[in-house]
Structures are given as C-alpha cells and as structure tokens.
PDB file of C-alpha atoms in Angstrom:
ATOM      1  CA  MET A   1       0.344  -0.077  -0.524  1.00  0.00           C
ATOM      2  CA  ILE A   2       3.398   2.799   0.793  1.00  0.00           C
ATOM      3  CA  THR A   3       4.935   1.867  -2.091  1.00  0.00           C
ATOM      4  CA  LEU A   4       1.779   2.136  -4.261  1.00  0.00           C
ATOM      5  CA  ILE A   5       1.973   5.651  -1.950  1.00  0.00           C
ATOM      6  CA  ILE A   6       4.912   6.215  -3.230  1.00  0.00           C
ATOM      7  CA  VAL A   7       4.394   5.056  -7.104  1.00  0.00           C
ATOM      8  CA  ILE A   8       1.870   7.917  -7.483  1.00  0.00           C
ATOM      9  CA  ALA A   9       3.037  10.817  -5.205  1.00  0.00           C
ATOM     10  CA  VAL A  10       5.815   9.981  -7.953  1.00  0.00           C
ATOM     11  CA  GLY A  11       4.188  10.099 -10.364  1.00  0.00           C
ATOM     12  CA  VAL A  12       1.895  13.410 -10.066  1.00  0.00           C
ATOM     13  CA  GLY A  13       4.477  15.460  -8.998  1.00  0.00           C
ATOM     14  CA  ILE A  14       6.791  13.949 -12.700  1.00  0.00           C
ATOM     15  CA  ALA A  15       2.796  15.020 -14.152  1.00  0.00           C
ATOM     16  CA  ALA A  16       3.128  17.942 -12.652  1.00  0.00           C
ATOM     17  CA  LEU A  17       6.927  18.912 -13.745  1.00  0.00           C
ATOM     18  CA  ILE A  18       5.585  18.101 -17.292  1.00  0.00           C
ATOM     19  CA  ALA A  19       3.438  21.018 -17.480  1.00  0.00           C
ATOM     20  CA  GLY A  20       4.749  23.312 -15.853  1.00  0.00           C
ATOM     21  CA  ALA A  21       8.413  22.998 -18.326  1.00  0.00           C
ATOM     22  CA  TRP A  22       5.117  23.298 -21.053  1.00  0.00           C
ATOM     23  CA  LEU A  23       3.160  26.209 -19.666  1.00  0.00           C
ATOM     24  CA  MET A  24       6.811  27.749 -19.146  1.00  0.00           C
ATOM     25  CA  VAL A  25       7.619  27.593 -23.136  1.00  0.00           C
ATOM     26  CA  ASP A  26       6.000  30.462 -24.275  1.00  0.00           C
ATOM     27  CA  SER A  27       4.885  31.975 -21.111  1.00  0.00           C
ATOM     28  CA  GLU A  28       3.616  35.827 -22.994  1.00  0.00           C
ATOM     29  CA  ALA A  29       0.550  32.772 -24.813  1.00  0.00           C
ATOM     30  CA  GLY A  30      -2.200  35.006 -22.761  1.00  0.00           C
ATOM     31  CA  GLY A  31      -5.238  32.640 -22.908  1.00  0.00           C
ATOM     32  CA  PRO A  32      -8.374  33.794 -25.407  1.00  0.00           C
ATOM     33  CA  SER A  33     -11.930  35.018 -24.361  1.00  0.00           C
ATOM     34  CA  LEU A  34     -15.067  33.149 -25.360  1.00  0.00           C
ATOM     35  CA  ALA A  35     -16.467  36.292 -27.625  1.00  0.00           C
ATOM     36  CA  GLU A  36     -12.350  35.482 -29.476  1.00  0.00           C
ATOM     37  CA  ASN A  37     -12.874  31.662 -29.411  1.00  0.00           C
ATOM     38  CA  ARG A  38     -15.488  32.123 -31.277  1.00  0.00           C
ATOM     39  CA  LEU A  39     -14.404  34.745 -33.981  1.00  0.00           C
ATOM     40  CA  ASP A  40     -11.471  33.360 -34.043  1.00  0.00           C
ATOM     41  CA  THR A  41     -13.139  29.717 -35.110  1.00  0.00           C
ATOM     42  CA  LEU A  42     -15.114  32.118 -37.848  1.00  0.00           C
ATOM     43  CA  ALA A  43     -12.503  33.809 -39.100  1.00  0.00           C
ATOM     44  CA  LYS A  44     -10.709  30.063 -39.629  1.00  0.00           C
ATOM     45  CA  LEU A  45     -13.754  27.973 -41.305  1.00  0.00           C
ATOM     46  CA  ARG A  46     -15.029  31.537 -43.559  1.00  0.00           C
ATOM     47  CA  LYS A  47     -12.205  30.596 -45.719  1.00  0.00           C
ATOM     48  CA  ASP A  48     -14.090  28.018 -48.358  1.00  0.00           C
ATOM     49  CA  VAL A  49     -17.549  30.233 -48.480  1.00  0.00           C
ATOM     50  CA  ASP A  50     -19.340  27.749 -50.736  1.00  0.00           C
ATOM     51  CA  ASP A  51     -18.832  24.977 -48.770  1.00  0.00           C
ATOM     52  CA  PRO A  52     -22.468  25.393 -46.628  1.00  0.00           C
ATOM     53  CA  SER A  53     -21.040  22.056 -44.909  1.00  0.00           C
ATOM     54  CA  GLN A  54     -18.573  23.918 -43.256  1.00  0.00           C
ATOM     55  CA  ALA A  55     -21.223  27.020 -42.716  1.00  0.00           C
ATOM     56  CA  SER A  56     -23.627  25.020 -40.665  1.00  0.00           C
ATOM     57  CA  ALA A  57     -21.154  23.173 -38.597  1.00  0.00           C
ATOM     58  CA  LEU A  58     -19.462  26.468 -37.412  1.00  0.00           C
ATOM     59  CA  TYR A  59     -22.763  27.936 -36.341  1.00  0.00           C
ATOM     60  CA  ALA A  60     -24.107  24.733 -34.914  1.00  0.00           C
ATOM     61  CA  GLY A  61     -20.969  24.406 -32.759  1.00  0.00           C
ATOM     62  CA  GLY A  62     -21.563  27.573 -31.018  1.00  0.00           C
ATOM     63  CA  PHE A  63     -24.714  25.776 -29.636  1.00  0.00           C
ATOM     64  CA  ASP A  64     -22.402  23.425 -27.585  1.00  0.00           C
ATOM     65  CA  GLU A  65     -21.656  26.216 -24.362  1.00  0.00           C
ATOM     66  CA  GLY A  66     -20.332  23.673 -22.128  1.00  0.00           C
ATOM     67  CA  LYS A  67     -18.703  22.512 -24.386  1.00  0.00           C
ATOM     68  CA  ASP A  68     -16.767  26.080 -25.977  1.00  0.00           C
ATOM     69  CA  ARG A  69     -16.131  26.830 -21.937  1.00  0.00           C
ATOM     70  CA  LEU A  70     -14.057  24.153 -20.889  1.00  0.00           C
ATOM     71  CA  ASP A  71     -11.709  24.302 -24.056  1.00  0.00           C
ATOM     72  CA  ALA A  72     -11.841  28.090 -23.679  1.00  0.00           C
ATOM     73  CA  LEU A  73     -10.752  27.033 -20.394  1.00  0.00           C
ATOM     74  CA  LEU A  74      -7.925  24.741 -21.839  1.00  0.00           C
ATOM     75  CA  LYS A  75      -6.933  26.941 -24.010  1.00  0.00           C
ATOM     76  CA  SER A  76      -5.886  30.031 -21.725  1.00  0.00           C
ATOM     77  CA  LEU A  77      -2.766  27.792 -20.833  1.00  0.00           C
ATOM     78  CA  PRO A  78       0.202  29.877 -21.651  1.00  0.00           C
ATOM     79  CA  GLY A  79       1.176  28.702 -24.356  1.00  0.00           C
ATOM     80  CA  MET A  80      -0.517  24.941 -24.645  1.00  0.00           C
ATOM     81  CA  GLY A  81      -3.900  26.322 -27.267  1.00  0.00           C
ATOM     82  CA  LEU A  82      -1.189  28.339 -29.068  1.00  0.00           C
ATOM     83  CA  TYR A  83       1.850  25.703 -30.086  1.00  0.00           C
ATOM     84  CA  LEU A  84      -1.251  23.629 -31.308  1.00  0.00           C
ATOM     85  CA  GLU A  85      -2.754  25.607 -33.446  1.00  0.00           C
ATOM     86  CA  GLN A  86       0.635  26.044 -34.902  1.00  0.00           C
ATOM     87  CA  ALA A  87       0.888  22.901 -34.789  1.00  0.00           C
ATOM     88  CA  ASP A  88      -2.312  23.169 -36.951  1.00  0.00           C
ATOM     89  CA  LEU A  89      -3.297  18.994 -35.810  1.00  0.00           C
ATOM     90  CA  ASN A  90      -7.499  19.198 -35.646  1.00  0.00           C
ATOM     91  CA  LEU A  91      -6.860  18.425 -31.563  1.00  0.00           C
ATOM     92  CA  ASN A  92      -8.566  20.281 -28.890  1.00  0.00           C
ATOM     93  CA  ALA A  93      -7.098  21.863 -25.775  1.00  0.00           C
ATOM     94  CA  GLY A  94      -8.968  19.614 -23.811  1.00  0.00           C
ATOM     95  CA  LYS A  95      -8.471  16.092 -26.041  1.00  0.00           C
ATOM     96  CA  PHE A  96      -4.588  17.033 -25.965  1.00  0.00           C
ATOM     97  CA  PHE A  97      -4.249  16.186 -22.077  1.00  0.00           C
ATOM     98  CA  GLY A  98      -6.672  13.554 -22.088  1.00  0.00           C
ATOM     99  CA  LEU A  99      -4.520  11.229 -24.878  1.00  0.00           C
ATOM    100  CA  VAL A 100      -1.579  12.546 -21.897  1.00  0.00           C
ATOM    101  CA  GLY A 101      -2.423  11.601 -18.809  1.00  0.00           C
ATOM    102  CA  GLY A 102      -4.354   8.567 -20.884  1.00  0.00           C
ATOM    103  CA  LEU A 103      -0.280   8.254 -22.181  1.00  0.00           C
ATOM    104  CA  PHE A 104       0.669   7.510 -18.107  1.00  0.00           C
ATOM    105  CA  ALA A 105      -1.665   5.684 -16.524  1.00  0.00           C
ATOM    106  CA  ALA A 106      -0.797   3.693 -19.398  1.00  0.00           C
ATOM    107  CA  GLY A 107       2.660   3.720 -17.955  1.00  0.00           C
ATOM    108  CA  ILE A 108       1.709   3.809 -14.897  1.00  0.00           C
ATOM    109  CA  GLY A 109      -0.639   0.384 -15.241  1.00  0.00           C
ATOM    110  CA  ILE A 110       1.894  -1.542 -17.716  1.00  0.00           C
ATOM    111  CA  CYS A 111       3.999  -1.576 -14.629  1.00  0.00           C
ATOM    112  CA  PHE A 112       1.148  -3.303 -12.771  1.00  0.00           C
ATOM    113  CA  VAL A 113       0.437  -6.537 -15.720  1.00  0.00           C
ATOM    114  CA  THR A 114       4.651  -7.343 -16.770  1.00  0.00           C
ATOM    115  CA  PRO A 115       7.554  -8.120 -14.695  1.00  0.00           C
ATOM    116  CA  ILE A 116       8.930  -4.157 -14.689  1.00  0.00           C
ATOM    117  CA  PRO A 117       9.561  -2.951 -11.012  1.00  0.00           C
ATOM    118  CA  ILE A 118       6.150  -0.624 -10.302  1.00  0.00           C
ATOM    119  CA  LEU A 119       8.730   1.974  -8.590  1.00  0.00           C
ATOM    120  CA  LEU A 120       9.692   2.942 -12.358  1.00  0.00           C
ATOM    121  CA  GLY A 121       6.220   2.883 -13.391  1.00  0.00           C
ATOM    122  CA  PRO A 122       6.419   6.948 -13.133  1.00  0.00           C
ATOM    123  CA  ILE A 123       9.783   6.900 -15.539  1.00  0.00           C
ATOM    124  CA  LEU A 124       7.378   5.077 -17.343  1.00  0.00           C
ATOM    125  CA  GLY A 125       4.498   7.490 -17.509  1.00  0.00           C
ATOM    126  CA  ALA A 126       5.895  10.179 -17.887  1.00  0.00           C
ATOM    127  CA  MET A 127       7.932   8.973 -21.345  1.00  0.00           C
ATOM    128  CA  LEU A 128       4.491   7.708 -22.740  1.00  0.00           C
ATOM    129  CA  ALA A 129       3.416  10.902 -22.052  1.00  0.00           C
ATOM    130  CA  SER A 130       5.814  12.530 -23.596  1.00  0.00           C
ATOM    131  CA  ILE A 131       4.889  12.124 -26.597  1.00  0.00           C
ATOM    132  CA  PRO A 132       2.023  13.968 -27.866  1.00  0.00           C
ATOM    133  CA  PHE A 133       4.279  17.566 -27.133  1.00  0.00           C
ATOM    134  CA  LEU A 134       6.888  15.989 -29.252  1.00  0.00           C
ATOM    135  CA  TYR A 135       4.449  15.102 -31.599  1.00  0.00           C
ATOM    136  CA  VAL A 136       3.212  18.444 -31.369  1.00  0.00           C
ATOM    137  CA  MET A 137       6.537  20.170 -31.152  1.00  0.00           C
ATOM    138  CA  PHE A 138       7.597  18.121 -34.830  1.00  0.00           C
ATOM    139  CA  MET A 139       4.293  18.794 -36.657  1.00  0.00           C
ATOM    140  CA  ARG A 140       4.641  22.237 -35.702  1.00  0.00           C
ATOM    141  CA  ASN A 141       8.544  23.585 -36.718  1.00  0.00           C
ATOM    142  CA  ARG A 142       7.306  21.190 -39.510  1.00  0.00           C
ATOM    143  CA  ARG A 143       4.565  23.639 -40.330  1.00  0.00           C
ATOM    144  CA  MET A 144       7.297  26.408 -39.567  1.00  0.00           C
ATOM    145  CA  SER A 145       9.396  25.867 -41.353  1.00  0.00           C
ATOM    146  CA  LYS A 146       7.392  25.363 -44.452  1.00  0.00           C
ATOM    147  CA  PHE A 147       6.483  28.868 -43.641  1.00  0.00           C
ATOM    148  CA  GLY A 148       9.299  30.561 -44.414  1.00  0.00           C
ATOM    149  CA  ASN A 149       9.992  28.440 -47.402  1.00  0.00           C
ATOM    150  CA  GLN A 150       6.939  29.076 -49.211  1.00  0.00           C
ATOM    151  CA  MET A 151       7.363  33.406 -48.409  1.00  0.00           C
ATOM    152  CA  PRO A 152       9.688  34.726 -50.767  1.00  0.00           C
ATOM    153  CA  GLU A 153       7.695  32.852 -53.309  1.00  0.00           C
ATOM    154  CA  ALA A 154       4.456  35.264 -51.727  1.00  0.00           C
ATOM    155  CA  LEU A 155       5.723  38.084 -51.605  1.00  0.00           C
ATOM    156  CA  GLU A 156       6.562  37.550 -55.213  1.00  0.00           C
ATOM    157  CA  LEU A 157       3.497  37.490 -55.808  1.00  0.00           C
ATOM    158  CA  LEU A 158       2.366  40.136 -53.749  1.00  0.00           C
ATOM    159  CA  SER A 159       4.448  42.342 -55.153  1.00  0.00           C
ATOM    160  CA  ARG A 160       2.709  41.810 -58.765  1.00  0.00           C
ATOM    161  CA  SER A 161      -0.206  41.990 -57.600  1.00  0.00           C
ATOM    162  CA  LEU A 162       0.318  45.305 -56.530  1.00  0.00           C
ATOM    163  CA  ARG A 163       1.243  46.579 -60.018  1.00  0.00           C
ATOM    164  CA  ALA A 164      -1.431  45.311 -61.984  1.00  0.00           C
ATOM    165  CA  GLY A 165      -3.274  47.567 -60.183  1.00  0.00           C
ATOM    166  CA  HIS A 166      -4.197  45.411 -57.115  1.00  0.00           C
ATOM    167  CA  SER A 167      -5.936  46.573 -53.896  1.00  0.00           C
ATOM    168  CA  LEU A 168      -3.216  44.372 -50.469  1.00  0.00           C
ATOM    169  CA  ALA A 169      -6.131  43.388 -49.276  1.00  0.00           C
ATOM    170  CA  ALA A 170      -6.609  41.758 -52.546  1.00  0.00           C
ATOM    171  CA  GLY A 171      -2.737  40.160 -53.392  1.00  0.00           C
ATOM    172  CA  PHE A 172      -3.966  38.510 -49.732  1.00  0.00           C
ATOM    173  CA  GLY A 173      -6.913  36.927 -50.794  1.00  0.00           C
ATOM    174  CA  LEU A 174      -4.411  35.485 -54.448  1.00  0.00           C
ATOM    175  CA  ILE A 175      -1.870  34.753 -51.955  1.00  0.00           C
ATOM    176  CA  ALA A 176      -5.207  32.644 -50.003  1.00  0.00           C
ATOM    177  CA  SER A 177      -6.548  30.956 -53.719  1.00  0.00           C
ATOM    178  CA  GLU A 178      -3.000  30.241 -55.227  1.00  0.00           C
ATOM    179  CA  MET A 179      -0.904  29.327 -52.455  1.00  0.00           C
ATOM    180  CA  ARG A 180      -0.937  26.669 -50.614  1.00  0.00           C
ATOM    181  CA  ASP A 181      -0.923  26.121 -47.038  1.00  0.00           C
ATOM    182  CA  PRO A 182       0.635  26.968 -44.345  1.00  0.00           C
ATOM    183  CA  ILE A 183       1.162  30.034 -45.918  1.00  0.00           C
ATOM    184  CA  ARG A 184      -2.313  29.643 -47.751  1.00  0.00           C
ATOM    185  CA  LYS A 185      -4.178  28.249 -44.631  1.00  0.00           C
ATOM    186  CA  GLU A 186      -3.466  32.565 -42.501  1.00  0.00           C
ATOM    187  CA  PHE A 187      -2.857  34.412 -45.223  1.00  0.00           C
ATOM    188  CA  ALA A 188      -6.736  33.696 -45.526  1.00  0.00           C
ATOM    189  CA  ARG A 189      -7.617  34.069 -41.794  1.00  0.00           C
ATOM    190  CA  CYS A 190      -5.960  37.630 -42.166  1.00  0.00           C
ATOM    191  CA  PHE A 191      -7.776  38.576 -44.947  1.00  0.00           C
ATOM    192  CA  GLU A 192     -10.795  37.425 -43.419  1.00  0.00           C
ATOM    193  CA  GLU A 193     -10.516  39.638 -39.829  1.00  0.00           C
ATOM    194  CA  GLN A 194     -10.357  42.462 -42.600  1.00  0.00           C
ATOM    195  CA  ASN A 195     -13.602  41.436 -44.133  1.00  0.00           C
ATOM    196  CA  LEU A 196     -14.887  41.120 -40.316  1.00  0.00           C
ATOM    197  CA  GLY A 197     -13.552  44.494 -40.094  1.00  0.00           C
ATOM    198  CA  ILE A 198     -10.293  44.432 -37.707  1.00  0.00           C
ATOM    199  CA  ALA A 199      -7.490  46.405 -38.746  1.00  0.00           C
ATOM    200  CA  LEU A 200      -4.664  45.312 -40.671  1.00  0.00           C
ATOM    201  CA  GLU A 201      -2.258  46.025 -38.331  1.00  0.00           C
ATOM    202  CA  GLU A 202      -4.016  44.320 -35.981  1.00  0.00           C
ATOM    203  CA  ALA A 203      -4.832  41.437 -38.560  1.00  0.00           C
ATOM    204  CA  LEU A 204      -0.715  41.182 -39.081  1.00  0.00           C
ATOM    205  CA  ASP A 205       0.108  41.476 -35.236  1.00  0.00           C
ATOM    206  CA  ASP A 206      -1.949  38.046 -35.069  1.00  0.00           C
ATOM    207  CA  MET A 207      -0.688  36.309 -38.006  1.00  0.00           C
ATOM    208  CA  THR A 208       2.920  37.395 -36.742  1.00  0.00           C
ATOM    209  CA  GLU A 209       2.058  35.317 -33.490  1.00  0.00           C
ATOM    210  CA  ARG A 210       0.662  32.383 -35.073  1.00  0.00           C
ATOM    211  CA  VAL A 211       3.563  32.239 -36.977  1.00  0.00           C
ATOM    212  CA  PRO A 212       6.585  32.912 -35.164  1.00  0.00           C
ATOM    213  CA  ASN A 213       8.740  34.172 -37.757  1.00  0.00           C
ATOM    214  CA  MET A 214      11.331  36.397 -38.433  1.00  0.00           C
ATOM    215  CA  ASP A 215      10.709  37.729 -42.159  1.00  0.00           C
ATOM    216  CA  LEU A 216       6.980  37.554 -41.946  1.00  0.00           C
ATOM    217  CA  LYS A 217       7.864  39.588 -38.970  1.00  0.00           C
ATOM    218  CA  PHE A 218       9.601  41.991 -41.721  1.00  0.00           C
ATOM    219  CA  PHE A 219       7.043  41.771 -43.794  1.00  0.00           C
ATOM    220  CA  ALA A 220       4.311  43.227 -41.397  1.00  0.00           C
ATOM    221  CA  MET A 221       6.791  45.903 -40.188  1.00  0.00           C
ATOM    222  CA  ALA A 222       7.554  46.847 -44.048  1.00  0.00           C
ATOM    223  CA  ILE A 223       3.666  47.176 -44.925  1.00  0.00           C
ATOM    224  CA  ILE A 224       3.323  48.830 -41.564  1.00  0.00           C
ATOM    225  CA  LEU A 225       5.737  51.583 -42.387  1.00  0.00           C
ATOM    226  CA  GLN A 226       4.749  52.270 -45.303  1.00  0.00           C
ATOM    227  CA  ARG A 227       1.666  53.166 -44.678  1.00  0.00           C
ATOM    228  CA  GLU A 228       2.139  55.538 -42.043  1.00  0.00           C
ATOM    229  CA  THR A 229       4.649  56.450 -44.721  1.00  0.00           C
ATOM    230  CA  GLY A 230       4.615  56.340 -48.100  1.00  0.00           C
ATOM    231  CA  GLY A 231       7.092  54.684 -50.884  1.00  0.00           C
ATOM    232  CA  ASP A 232       6.926  51.901 -53.110  1.00  0.00           C
ATOM    233  CA  LEU A 233       5.484  48.862 -51.348  1.00  0.00           C
ATOM    234  CA  ALA A 234       6.293  46.318 -54.420  1.00  0.00           C
ATOM    235  CA  GLU A 235      10.527  47.303 -54.339  1.00  0.00           C
ATOM    236  CA  ILE A 236       9.921  47.466 -50.792  1.00  0.00           C
ATOM    237  CA  LEU A 237       8.344  43.469 -51.691  1.00  0.00           C
ATOM    238  CA  ASP A 238      10.740  42.300 -54.243  1.00  0.00           C
ATOM    239  CA  LYS A 239      14.038  43.550 -52.203  1.00  0.00           C
ATOM    240  CA  ILE A 240      12.377  41.584 -48.822  1.00  0.00           C
ATOM    241  CA  SER A 241      12.147  38.570 -51.286  1.00  0.00           C
ATOM    242  CA  HIS A 242      15.604  38.419 -52.281  1.00  0.00           C
ATOM    243  CA  LEU A 243      17.156  38.739 -48.841  1.00  0.00           C
ATOM    244  CA  VAL A 244      14.532  36.423 -47.795  1.00  0.00           C
ATOM    245  CA  ARG A 245      15.771  33.679 -50.640  1.00  0.00           C
ATOM    246  CA  GLU A 246      19.390  34.334 -49.951  1.00  0.00           C
ATOM    247  CA  ARG A 247      18.988  33.877 -46.300  1.00  0.00           C
ATOM    248  CA  LEU A 248      17.692  30.355 -46.761  1.00  0.00           C
ATOM    249  CA  GLN A 249      20.017  29.867 -49.484  1.00  0.00           C
ATOM    250  CA  ILE A 250      22.838  29.824 -46.309  1.00  0.00           C
ATOM    251  CA  GLN A 251      20.120  27.882 -44.089  1.00  0.00           C
ATOM    252  CA  GLY A 252      20.342  25.100 -46.314  1.00  0.00           C
ATOM    253  CA  GLN A 253      24.160  25.505 -46.284  1.00  0.00           C
ATOM    254  CA  VAL A 254      25.146  25.428 -43.083  1.00  0.00           C
ATOM    255  CA  ALA A 255      22.373  22.683 -42.648  1.00  0.00           C
ATOM    256  CA  ALA A 256      24.202  20.367 -45.410  1.00  0.00           C
ATOM    257  CA  LEU A 257      27.749  21.381 -43.141  1.00  0.00           C
ATOM    258  CA  THR A 258      26.753  20.877 -39.996  1.00  0.00           C
ATOM    259  CA  GLY A 259      24.682  16.875 -41.137  1.00  0.00           C
ATOM    260  CA  GLU A 260      28.098  15.523 -39.559  1.00  0.00           C
ATOM    261  CA  GLY A 261      27.634  16.535 -36.614  1.00  0.00           C
ATOM    262  CA  ARG A 262      23.438  15.780 -35.767  1.00  0.00           C
ATOM    263  CA  MET A 263      24.571  12.622 -36.883  1.00  0.00           C
ATOM    264  CA  SER A 264      26.813  12.351 -34.072  1.00  0.00           C
ATOM    265  CA  GLY A 265      24.193  13.761 -31.265  1.00  0.00           C
ATOM    266  CA  ILE A 266      21.522  11.161 -32.528  1.00  0.00           C
ATOM    267  CA  VAL A 267      24.780   8.211 -32.022  1.00  0.00           C
ATOM    268  CA  LEU A 268      25.960   9.541 -29.178  1.00  0.00           C
ATOM    269  CA  LEU A 269      22.969   9.816 -27.445  1.00  0.00           C
ATOM    270  CA  ALA A 270      21.230   6.882 -28.464  1.00  0.00           C
ATOM    271  CA  MET A 271      23.415   4.410 -27.032  1.00  0.00           C
ATOM    272  CA  PRO A 272      23.314   4.031 -23.314  1.00  0.00           C
ATOM    273  CA  PRO A 273      19.881   3.763 -24.030  1.00  0.00           C
ATOM    274  CA  THR A 274      19.829   0.769 -26.489  1.00  0.00           C
ATOM    275  CA  LEU A 275      22.504  -0.559 -24.633  1.00  0.00           C
ATOM    276  CA  PHE A 276      21.052  -0.691 -21.304  1.00  0.00           C
ATOM    277  CA  LEU A 277      17.810  -2.141 -23.175  1.00  0.00           C
ATOM    278  CA  THR A 278      20.216  -4.630 -24.764  1.00  0.00           C
ATOM    279  CA  MET A 279      21.409  -6.031 -21.415  1.00  0.00           C
ATOM    280  CA  LEU A 280      17.683  -5.938 -19.626  1.00  0.00           C
ATOM    281  CA  TYR A 281      17.076  -7.987 -22.977  1.00  0.00           C
ATOM    282  CA  LEU A 282      20.532 -10.718 -22.395  1.00  0.00           C
ATOM    283  CA  ASN A 283      20.801 -10.407 -17.460  1.00  0.00           C
ATOM    284  CA  TYR A 284      17.588  -8.930 -16.547  1.00  0.00           C
ATOM    285  CA  ASP A 285      18.203  -9.445 -13.022  1.00  0.00           C
ATOM    286  CA  TYR A 286      22.654  -8.175 -13.813  1.00  0.00           C
ATOM    287  CA  ALA A 287      20.650  -5.130 -15.047  1.00  0.00           C
ATOM    288  CA  MET A 288      18.819  -4.223 -12.454  1.00  0.00           C
ATOM    289  CA  MET A 289      20.891  -3.548  -9.908  1.00  0.00           C
ATOM    290  CA  LEU A 290      21.576  -0.095 -11.041  1.00  0.00           C
ATOM    291  CA  PHE A 291      17.911   0.465  -9.647  1.00  0.00           C
ATOM    292  CA  THR A 292      18.172  -1.970  -6.771  1.00  0.00           C
ATOM    293  CA  ASP A 293      21.563  -1.288  -5.674  1.00  0.00           C
ATOM    294  CA  PRO A 294      21.981   2.104  -4.342  1.00  0.00           C
ATOM    295  CA  MET A 295      24.653   3.153  -5.984  1.00  0.00           C
ATOM    296  CA  GLY A 296      23.282   1.864  -8.615  1.00  0.00           C
ATOM    297  CA  ARG A 297      21.207   4.304  -8.243  1.00  0.00           C
ATOM    298  CA  LYS A 298      23.359   7.131  -8.306  1.00  0.00           C
ATOM    299  CA  MET A 299      25.080   6.177 -11.597  1.00  0.00           C
ATOM    300  CA  MET A 300      21.918   5.829 -12.973  1.00  0.00           C
ATOM    301  CA  ALA A 301      21.504   9.268 -11.769  1.00  0.00           C
ATOM    302  CA  GLY A 302      24.435  10.311 -13.095  1.00  0.00           C
ATOM    303  CA  ALA A 303      24.066   9.153 -16.515  1.00  0.00           C
ATOM    304  CA  LEU A 304      20.801  10.883 -16.808  1.00  0.00           C
ATOM    305  CA  VAL A 305      22.347  13.578 -15.836  1.00  0.00           C
ATOM    306  CA  MET A 306      25.308  12.781 -17.881  1.00  0.00           C
ATOM    307  CA  GLN A 307      23.351  12.516 -21.400  1.00  0.00           C
ATOM    308  CA  LEU A 308      21.364  15.760 -21.195  1.00  0.00           C
ATOM    309  CA  LEU A 309      24.046  18.096 -20.144  1.00  0.00           C
ATOM    310  CA  GLY A 310      25.230  15.847 -23.308  1.00  0.00           C
ATOM    311  CA  ALA A 311      22.348  16.571 -25.504  1.00  0.00           C
ATOM    312  CA  VAL A 312      22.685  20.452 -24.613  1.00  0.00           C
ATOM    313  CA  VAL A 313      26.647  21.149 -26.035  1.00  0.00           C
ATOM    314  CA  ILE A 314      25.933  18.563 -29.083  1.00  0.00           C
ATOM    315  CA  ARG A 315      22.397  20.786 -30.183  1.00  0.00           C
ATOM    316  CA  LYS A 316      24.404  24.448 -29.004  1.00  0.00           C
ATOM    317  CA  ILE A 317      27.277  23.786 -31.795  1.00  0.00           C
ATOM    318  CA  ILE A 318      24.807  21.987 -34.431  1.00  0.00           C
ATOM    319  CA  THR A 319      22.846  25.125 -33.808  1.00  0.00           C
ATOM    320  CA  ILE A 320      24.032  28.437 -36.438  1.00  0.00           C
ATOM    321  CA  ARG A 321      21.054  30.993 -36.448  1.00  0.00           C
ATOM    322  CA  VAL A 322      21.453  32.386 -39.737  1.00  0.00           C
TER     323      VAL A 322
END
C-alpha cells in the first residue's frame, strides 16, 4: 500500500513537472476569451464560403456552450492553445490533455501487469506522456519551416499583384487562393479578419503572433511603415523577397555542413539507452541492479544528468542562427 502511494505521488510530481515545463515554453501567450475563440473559429472556417457544410458546423457548434467553456479554459493555459494552433492539428486542448493523462496512466498500468518494477511506473508513464508533446513540437516546427520556405514566393506574388493595380487586401486574397498550406491558411485568415472589420495592423499583428517567423515580422513591419510614410511597397516586397531567398540559401548550406554533427549527436545519445535495453533483455537481474542497489541508482542518476548535458552541448554546437 505504501509502495502504491509512493508511486502515485511520484507520478503526480512528474506530471506536474511536465506541465510546468510546457507552460514555461511561452509564458507571454495570453488566454483568449470565449468570444475571441468563436471569432477565431469564424475566421478560420470562412475560408471556403461555398461549402455549406462548414458553415452549418460552425453555427451548430455555437450552441455547445459547455464544450466551448471547457475548451476556452484549457486553451487559456499559456502557450498551450497557441502551440496546438501553430501545429495545425485537429485537436483541442481538452482532447490533448486527455491523451496525455491516458498515456501517463497506461505507463503506470503496464508496470502492474509486467515484470517491470512498480517504482519505474512514473518514469515509464512520463515517457509515454511526453509523446504527444514531442509530436506537437515536431508538427509545429515542420509547419513553421514550410511557411518560411513559402515566404519568398508569396512576397513576389503580392508584389506582382500590387504592380497590376490590385489592393493589398486583394493581394492577400490572391495568396490565399493560389498558394498551398500553411501560408495559404494564414493569409486567408488575415484576409477574412479584414473582411470582418479588423484593422490591417491588428490582423498582421495576430498573424505574426500565430507564426513566429522573422521574415513575416519584417514583412508586417514594412507594410505598417509604408502606410505611415509612403513609398513603393512593391519594390520593398521585392527586396525583402530577395533577402529571404539569400538567407534560406545560407541556411541550407549551414544544414549541409552541420549534418555530420547532428548524426553524431543522434548516435551518441541513442547508444546508452540502446545498450541498457539490450542488457535488460540479455540479463535482467544484472541490469536491474542499477535500480535496486544504492550505488546503481546514483550511477543511473549521474548518467541521466550527463546525457542531458551532452544533448544540450551538442545542440549548441550544431545550432547556427542565420
């Protein structure tokens, strides 16, 4: 009974640490109100006004007040709703935390039905619970990278639209109709927000908050300054597009030069867990001395600390910001 209480207490502590680390990722992200959530949904779903099924789903969802309040409460957690939105996953905050809690409980439950020691339950549960976080971060980073690669083409398209005599809002609509996701979705949302009466500056500010891309911030700043001081916006966009292309080219060269370092880091970080699992399979009792013997536990703790320090150092070495 005491062992079970200890396992549960340690599990809750690890879960709290995971949640705290996640919340610290973006502590400046504020929580939207219920009305703002509905407006965001309207702006996102109105991108295809010819599809009546989407409109029906939108207005039908407005009557589910209990679900909306719960989702708004969970999305108010700093960084949580923003990260899910940036990853563009069909998953709200409530379902996400339900999945995390289920995986954590499954990790503890596995220890009750397998020879794995019960004291390792919280660790196994934390490992399983971290999978959704890692997946969201992977999808977010991939989407942000794809958005950055689409920026030069979008800027050139907008520049040609301005030279053809179209307005800036019409240029946003052209990007939304001619290009692919994720940049299509973001500019479509910005275009719809303007149609809903939101000022251009506020719509651009919202888009730069949703997409933390340096080139997009340059683009938004250039538009705001041009509206205040005047000038040829098409020429400004051409210069920004050229600058972005040059930077992306340098980033590609840096990625090629640091490829060996990244592979070395993956191999070095994967070797200790692989060897431990191999030893656990070949000689279970011998490997479990790392957890049952006091000196073994100290060695395991030291190994984990050194692994984390090694991962941080390798990442610092191979990360070159352009």
